[in-house]
Amino acid sequence: MAETKEKSLSDEKPKPRVRPIVRLGIFLISHSFLVSIVCCTAGVLALFLLPVLAKNTYISENALMPGSASPMLSNQHVSDGNRLVKDLTNPNSKSSETGIESHKIIAQYMLDLGAEVSFHKFHPQMNQFHPLHFFSSPVSGKIQENYSCSSYGINTVGIIRAPRGDGKEAIVLVTPYNALKSGFGEALSLGIAYSVFSLLTQVTWLAKDIIWLVADSQYGEYAAVAAWLREYQTPKFSSLSTPNAEMCPDVNNLFELKGHSISGSKFSNSFRRAGTMAAALVLKVRDQNEQFEDTISIYAEASNGQMPNLDLINVVNYLAVHRQGLRVNVEKLWPLLNSSWLKSLGEIFESLAKVAKSLYPKWKFGIPATEYVEGTATLASSLYYQALGVPTGPHGAFRDYQVDAITLEISPKFSLDKVWRNDILLRGGRLIEGVIRSVNNLLEKFHQSFFLYLLTSPSKFVSVGVYMIAFALLIAPLPMVAASLYVDANSSSNCSKGDSSTPSAITDTDEHGIAIRSWRWLNSAKLVFIVHLWGAIVSLLPYFISQIPDCSPTTSFMIWVLLSILSLLTLNSVLASPLACAKATQEKEWALVKSVTISSVFIGLGLMSVINFATAEIGALLMVPMCLLARPLKLDVRAGTLRSFCRLICNLVLGHIAFPPAAFFLLKGMLDGFGNANVGDFWMWVESLWAWNSATYLFIGMVQLPCWVLCVSILFHTC
Amino acid sequence: METFINPKSLFHLLLLPCLLLYSSIAYNSSPVEAAMHTNNWAVLVCTSRFWFNYRHMANTLSLYRTVKRLGIPDERIILMLADDMACNTRNKYPAQVFNNENHRLNLYGDNVEVDYRGYEVTVENFLRVLTGRHETAVPRSKRLLSDEGSHILLYMTGHGGDEFLKFQDSEELQSHDLADAVKQMKEKHRFKELLIMVDTCQAATLFNQLQSPGVLAIGSSMKGENSYSHHLDSDVGVSVVDRFTYYTLAFFERLNIYDNASLSSLFSSYNPSLLMSTAYYRKDLYKRRLEEVPVTNFFGSVMETIHTDAAYKALSRRNSGRFEDEMSLDQSVHHIKRRMLIKVNDGDEIHDINPELLQGEEGASKCPWSTFRNKFQKAENVDSLLNYGLVAMIPLLVISTWLVQ
């Protein structure tokens, strides 16, 4: 009964009822051209709207209570700090060729305060490309590979135990210091840290231990901090590492000497630890002072665009601005500040906001044009440094262990007279004290505020929920265009073959043909797969090239390019030259290739947006237009209309821009000027990317480069 | 005549007084007349932990100090503190708690008895304290051993919201829970009067579900309002007291144990512009006039001393009970009349209570008949007279019908 009824129903309705979502999908796919234009425009527009949509930061964690306690740092502590600065800048202390003297001075000062002191000797670990542990955390075992006794650094570590604390948590204060050629700024930063440290030995309110790390920055600030952190986080229980220390007599000498001179004190030869780190502050004082105001710059970006919790930045910003009267800076892309088009864009937004406000007074989203330009410059730099995936300071080492950390760089106002020095010691010290006291109030890890955000000013941010919209709009057309291309390619070949036979009379052979045709995309998929495989090989090549000794960046780059081309040709020939044979069989083959390429790009961008949003965003800006516009040049030339001519030009321009080295040089040229561009720069840049384990490197090698090659192959497709 | 009155209707008529008698005995067996204010208890609860909630502990400790100063002894104060601020490592002054930045008064002095501390302060324990349903091992000092003559002050502070109060950052006390606990207390005669004072955000909402008579509630803020802290101690680095509690304390600081300030003067002392919220009090369940209730009835342990004629009041009451038992059946009709009047009186005393009437009530419990006579003489209540007359007609009717037959 039911069957017959169903049959009759289906007879009445020749078209089975399609679910709305499917119908919507079909509608979008059939209008993919319009959809892609609208979405891409909206995506770019949304990106430029982000500074307008930025929200004011606020302190999300109740426990922090920054600024609720009045600073306790007094002039006494400042004069203590001043004493240390004087001792360190004293020419006598610099006489020693290894800089051990100044380390001793620092250690002695710490000991006098009653802190636990230890030296941490480390061997600088050259950043090397290890393809096998790309994403893995740094391994302690790697250190012992090759080092000599002559090259080592000494970190001085002082620990204050919280008098009534449980010793489970610690706050880290880092001051990079190069004992061999320290500027006055470094000494001053030590002075500030010391004045805070001397205060903290006296206070009763510590709940977390305080670790003061004087990082020996002669092999780089990051390396020293990273080495100390590695040691701190991965305790060695085996005795393998101990013989190494004994191999270098002068280090032992230093230890022994210290041990003898201060007997019965809290100095220890072994590595000292405190609890898990709640937060870390890296303090620097800039030597040159070109600012007309005391400013403090915050650097927050860690590897792969990871950011510390926004609350940490908020606390520093709040205390610096509202308590110590310092101006807070975050990085900006300075060239953008003077760009007139950005200014006019800002004015447009401003006037639009005015119109909106006049229509409905509650709409208040406009910001002044100058603020917009500044916001955009900050946002661009925020995006750029996150996309690069290279930490902007020693704080990046902490982020690898999920510790929230930022670098504070104080740029003092004017000359180095005594009054001014005391002032900067007092204000800097009180800022650090305030931040430490605030973090000390913390009961849990930083977790209340955002981890995924872009800053548009020190007190404004764009959260993930807002900036993802721009990205989502940008990549939304990709699957639709891919589907529509696939449908087109199939149906057009259908029609060309089977226009004689009506669809109702499908014979066996036709069915077979359709089956074959519907699997035809596999051919294109094979091509795309091969190109991606090639991309992976290209990404691995620098490892072997870097093994070649005495190679200048330029020659390395050249070798890389040559090897890449060679490997592409080899792969092409080995795997039956799919590009050549494809065009012979199908005239619409390029459409299928484009479809599969777009799909793979969509997947790649989607994955990358999870790993590092900023990279995905910039990559999408470059790749999405190129992918969507790609069309064989021959067809456009043949068509000869204005529209096809425009498309031809766009394709050529995009084809150049989207090539990773070209994009790099373009960006570099825009930022630094084209004068000093060098072919080797790209190699250096790539080297730095892999040295920092940046996922951007993988993205460029395995998503962007293959995509570019495929698009170029479509452009030059012979059909 | 026979058709007019049949034996069935007669039986019904006889049954009615019996039912009345039964119900009046059942009602009067509850010792309402004995509910005299005899003792004071205080339950002071700080529900929030963490260092940044220092002020809640300071609030509670300040109240603790005040009620102790006004005469409630430590054994009648249940102090619940959800965290230990005094010994928090972040406290700049170890083992001291202040409620003012002048640091003149250390609230955590020598003589603080905390009954429930830290993670013991849970909704479950709180409700157990109120309802008295403890496990057997719980010591007496941790129990609220109040009776039907107790005035209880229940003070709570912490973080609240619409009809809830947060406990320990992990659980909530809802207004239903509170109302239910109070109802259970009422049924178990665990209090005579209960003053609930709550200092949280949207405190007024916590009283929404209360139904039990004799409960007076005051909250620091209305629905949708926040309760704010009064000031920040920049030395300790936290806010040390909430506004509502601060002004409550300011009111009590002027008082000593002999002062006669009324609850209404306390309630009217709250200035919304100073509180930055509107103090709300709910008095529809509370029958006494607030102007006539001294604050020391709740915040202190001051109660009237009543001079009684008999040295052993309980004995005389037992005698009167025996007297009732010995009444013969034919006297029962008169007895019903009396009982009914007593019942009416009871209703009156719930409606308007003043100290003079309290005395009268005491008299009533001793000798119902004299009260009845007094009432009758004063002719205060016309309704009762009417009722009396109606009931008195019943035996008359019965006798007359019997005579006619």
mmCIF file with all atom_site columns, C-alpha atoms in Angstrom, chain A residues 316-377:
data_model
loop_
_atom_site.group_PDB
_atom_site.id
_atom_site.type_symbol
_atom_site.label_atom_id
_atom_site.label_alt_id
_atom_site.label_comp_id
_atom_site.label_asym_id
_atom_site.label_entity_id
_atom_site.label_seq_id
_atom_site.pdbx_PDB_ins_code
_atom_site.Cartn_x
_atom_site.Cartn_y
_atom_site.Cartn_z
_atom_site.occupancy
_atom_site.B_iso_or_equiv
_atom_site.pdbx_formal_charge
_atom_site.auth_seq_id
_atom_site.auth_comp_id
_atom_site.auth_asym_id
_atom_site.auth_atom_id
_atom_site.pdbx_PDB_model_num
ATOM 1  C CA . VAL A 1 316 ? 51.361 46.352 32.026 1.00 0.00 ? 316 VAL A CA 1
ATOM 2  C CA . ASN A 1 317 ? 49.499 48.889 29.942 1.00 0.00 ? 317 ASN A CA 1
ATOM 3  C CA . TYR A 1 318 ? 47.237 49.909 32.803 1.00 0.00 ? 318 TYR A CA 1
ATOM 4  C CA . LEU A 1 319 ? 50.051 50.311 35.280 1.00 0.00 ? 319 LEU A CA 1
ATOM 5  C CA . ALA A 1 320 ? 52.348 52.097 32.865 1.00 0.00 ? 320 ALA A CA 1
ATOM 6  C CA . VAL A 1 321 ? 49.741 54.569 31.657 1.00 0.00 ? 321 VAL A CA 1
ATOM 7  C CA . HIS A 1 322 ? 47.667 55.170 34.758 1.00 0.00 ? 322 HIS A CA 1
ATOM 8  C CA . ARG A 1 323 ? 50.201 54.755 37.486 1.00 0.00 ? 323 ARG A CA 1
ATOM 9  C CA . GLN A 1 324 ? 53.654 55.588 36.174 1.00 0.00 ? 324 GLN A CA 1
ATOM 10 C CA . GLY A 1 325 ? 52.754 58.004 33.401 1.00 0.00 ? 325 GLY A CA 1
ATOM 11 C CA . LEU A 1 326 ? 54.730 56.156 30.771 1.00 0.00 ? 326 LEU A CA 1
ATOM 12 C CA . ARG A 1 327 ? 53.637 56.054 27.169 1.00 0.00 ? 327 ARG A CA 1
ATOM 13 C CA . VAL A 1 328 ? 53.043 52.547 25.941 1.00 0.00 ? 328 VAL A CA 1
ATOM 14 C CA . ASN A 1 329 ? 53.947 51.503 22.455 1.00 0.00 ? 329 ASN A CA 1
ATOM 15 C CA . VAL A 1 330 ? 53.365 48.429 20.451 1.00 0.00 ? 330 VAL A CA 1
ATOM 16 C CA . GLU A 1 331 ? 55.084 47.774 17.170 1.00 0.00 ? 331 GLU A CA 1
ATOM 17 C CA . LYS A 1 332 ? 53.804 49.590 14.131 1.00 0.00 ? 332 LYS A CA 1
ATOM 18 C CA . LEU A 1 333 ? 54.585 49.313 10.478 1.00 0.00 ? 333 LEU A CA 1
ATOM 19 C CA . TRP A 1 334 ? 55.920 52.832 10.164 1.00 0.00 ? 334 TRP A CA 1
ATOM 20 C CA . PRO A 1 335 ? 55.667 53.194 6.366  1.00 0.00 ? 335 PRO A CA 1
ATOM 21 C CA . LEU A 1 336 ? 51.918 52.741 6.627  1.00 0.00 ? 336 LEU A CA 1
ATOM 22 C CA . LEU A 1 337 ? 51.596 55.775 8.871  1.00 0.00 ? 337 LEU A CA 1
ATOM 23 C CA . ASN A 1 338 ? 52.350 58.153 6.030  1.00 0.00 ? 338 ASN A CA 1
ATOM 24 C CA . SER A 1 339 ? 50.355 56.447 3.336  1.00 0.00 ? 339 SER A CA 1
ATOM 25 C CA . SER A 1 340 ? 47.760 58.783 1.932  1.00 0.00 ? 340 SER A CA 1
ATOM 26 C CA . TRP A 1 341 ? 45.388 56.096 0.690  1.00 0.00 ? 341 TRP A CA 1
ATOM 27 C CA . LEU A 1 342 ? 45.034 54.721 4.178  1.00 0.00 ? 342 LEU A CA 1
ATOM 28 C CA . LYS A 1 343 ? 44.316 58.190 5.460  1.00 0.00 ? 343 LYS A CA 1
ATOM 29 C CA . SER A 1 344 ? 41.618 58.732 2.871  1.00 0.00 ? 344 SER A CA 1
ATOM 30 C CA . LEU A 1 345 ? 40.165 55.326 3.688  1.00 0.00 ? 345 LEU A CA 1
ATOM 31 C CA . GLY A 1 346 ? 40.065 56.363 7.318  1.00 0.00 ? 346 GLY A CA 1
ATOM 32 C CA . GLU A 1 347 ? 38.315 59.566 6.364  1.00 0.00 ? 347 GLU A CA 1
ATOM 33 C CA . ILE A 1 348 ? 35.758 57.627 4.380  1.00 0.00 ? 348 ILE A CA 1
ATOM 34 C CA . PHE A 1 349 ? 35.052 55.407 7.357  1.00 0.00 ? 349 PHE A CA 1
ATOM 35 C CA . GLU A 1 350 ? 34.861 58.421 9.615  1.00 0.00 ? 350 GLU A CA 1
ATOM 36 C CA . SER A 1 351 ? 32.353 60.206 7.426  1.00 0.00 ? 351 SER A CA 1
ATOM 37 C CA . LEU A 1 352 ? 30.353 57.009 7.026  1.00 0.00 ? 352 LEU A CA 1
ATOM 38 C CA . ALA A 1 353 ? 30.219 56.698 10.786 1.00 0.00 ? 353 ALA A CA 1
ATOM 39 C CA . LYS A 1 354 ? 29.040 60.294 11.008 1.00 0.00 ? 354 LYS A CA 1
ATOM 40 C CA . VAL A 1 355 ? 26.258 59.613 8.551  1.00 0.00 ? 355 VAL A CA 1
ATOM 41 C CA . ALA A 1 356 ? 25.285 56.502 10.472 1.00 0.00 ? 356 ALA A CA 1
ATOM 42 C CA . LYS A 1 357 ? 25.272 58.445 13.715 1.00 0.00 ? 357 LYS A CA 1
ATOM 43 C CA . SER A 1 358 ? 23.065 61.123 12.266 1.00 0.00 ? 358 SER A CA 1
ATOM 44 C CA . LEU A 1 359 ? 20.665 58.425 11.112 1.00 0.00 ? 359 LEU A CA 1
ATOM 45 C CA . TYR A 1 360 ? 20.638 56.626 14.420 1.00 0.00 ? 360 TYR A CA 1
ATOM 46 C CA . PRO A 1 361 ? 22.419 58.236 17.374 1.00 0.00 ? 361 PRO A CA 1
ATOM 47 C CA . LYS A 1 362 ? 23.205 54.942 19.082 1.00 0.00 ? 362 LYS A CA 1
ATOM 48 C CA . TRP A 1 363 ? 25.526 53.815 16.313 1.00 0.00 ? 363 TRP A CA 1
ATOM 49 C CA . LYS A 1 364 ? 28.895 54.897 17.484 1.00 0.00 ? 364 LYS A CA 1
ATOM 50 C CA . PHE A 1 365 ? 31.534 52.981 15.661 1.00 0.00 ? 365 PHE A CA 1
ATOM 51 C CA . GLY A 1 366 ? 33.518 55.688 13.955 1.00 0.00 ? 366 GLY A CA 1
ATOM 52 C CA . ILE A 1 367 ? 37.059 56.511 14.921 1.00 0.00 ? 367 ILE A CA 1
ATOM 53 C CA . PRO A 1 368 ? 39.056 59.538 13.773 1.00 0.00 ? 368 PRO A CA 1
ATOM 54 C CA . ALA A 1 369 ? 41.052 59.092 10.583 1.00 0.00 ? 369 ALA A CA 1
ATOM 55 C CA . THR A 1 370 ? 44.429 59.537 12.288 1.00 0.00 ? 370 THR A CA 1
ATOM 56 C CA . GLU A 1 371 ? 43.517 56.940 14.849 1.00 0.00 ? 371 GLU A CA 1
ATOM 57 C CA . TYR A 1 372 ? 42.416 54.672 12.055 1.00 0.00 ? 372 TYR A CA 1
ATOM 58 C CA . VAL A 1 373 ? 45.756 55.013 10.293 1.00 0.00 ? 373 VAL A CA 1
ATOM 59 C CA . GLU A 1 374 ? 47.640 54.289 13.496 1.00 0.00 ? 374 GLU A CA 1
ATOM 60 C CA . GLY A 1 375 ? 45.366 51.379 14.273 1.00 0.00 ? 375 GLY A CA 1
ATOM 61 C CA . THR A 1 376 ? 45.904 49.930 10.827 1.00 0.00 ? 376 THR A CA 1
ATOM 62 C CA . ALA A 1 377 ? 49.657 50.322 11.079 1.00 0.00 ? 377 ALA A CA 1
#
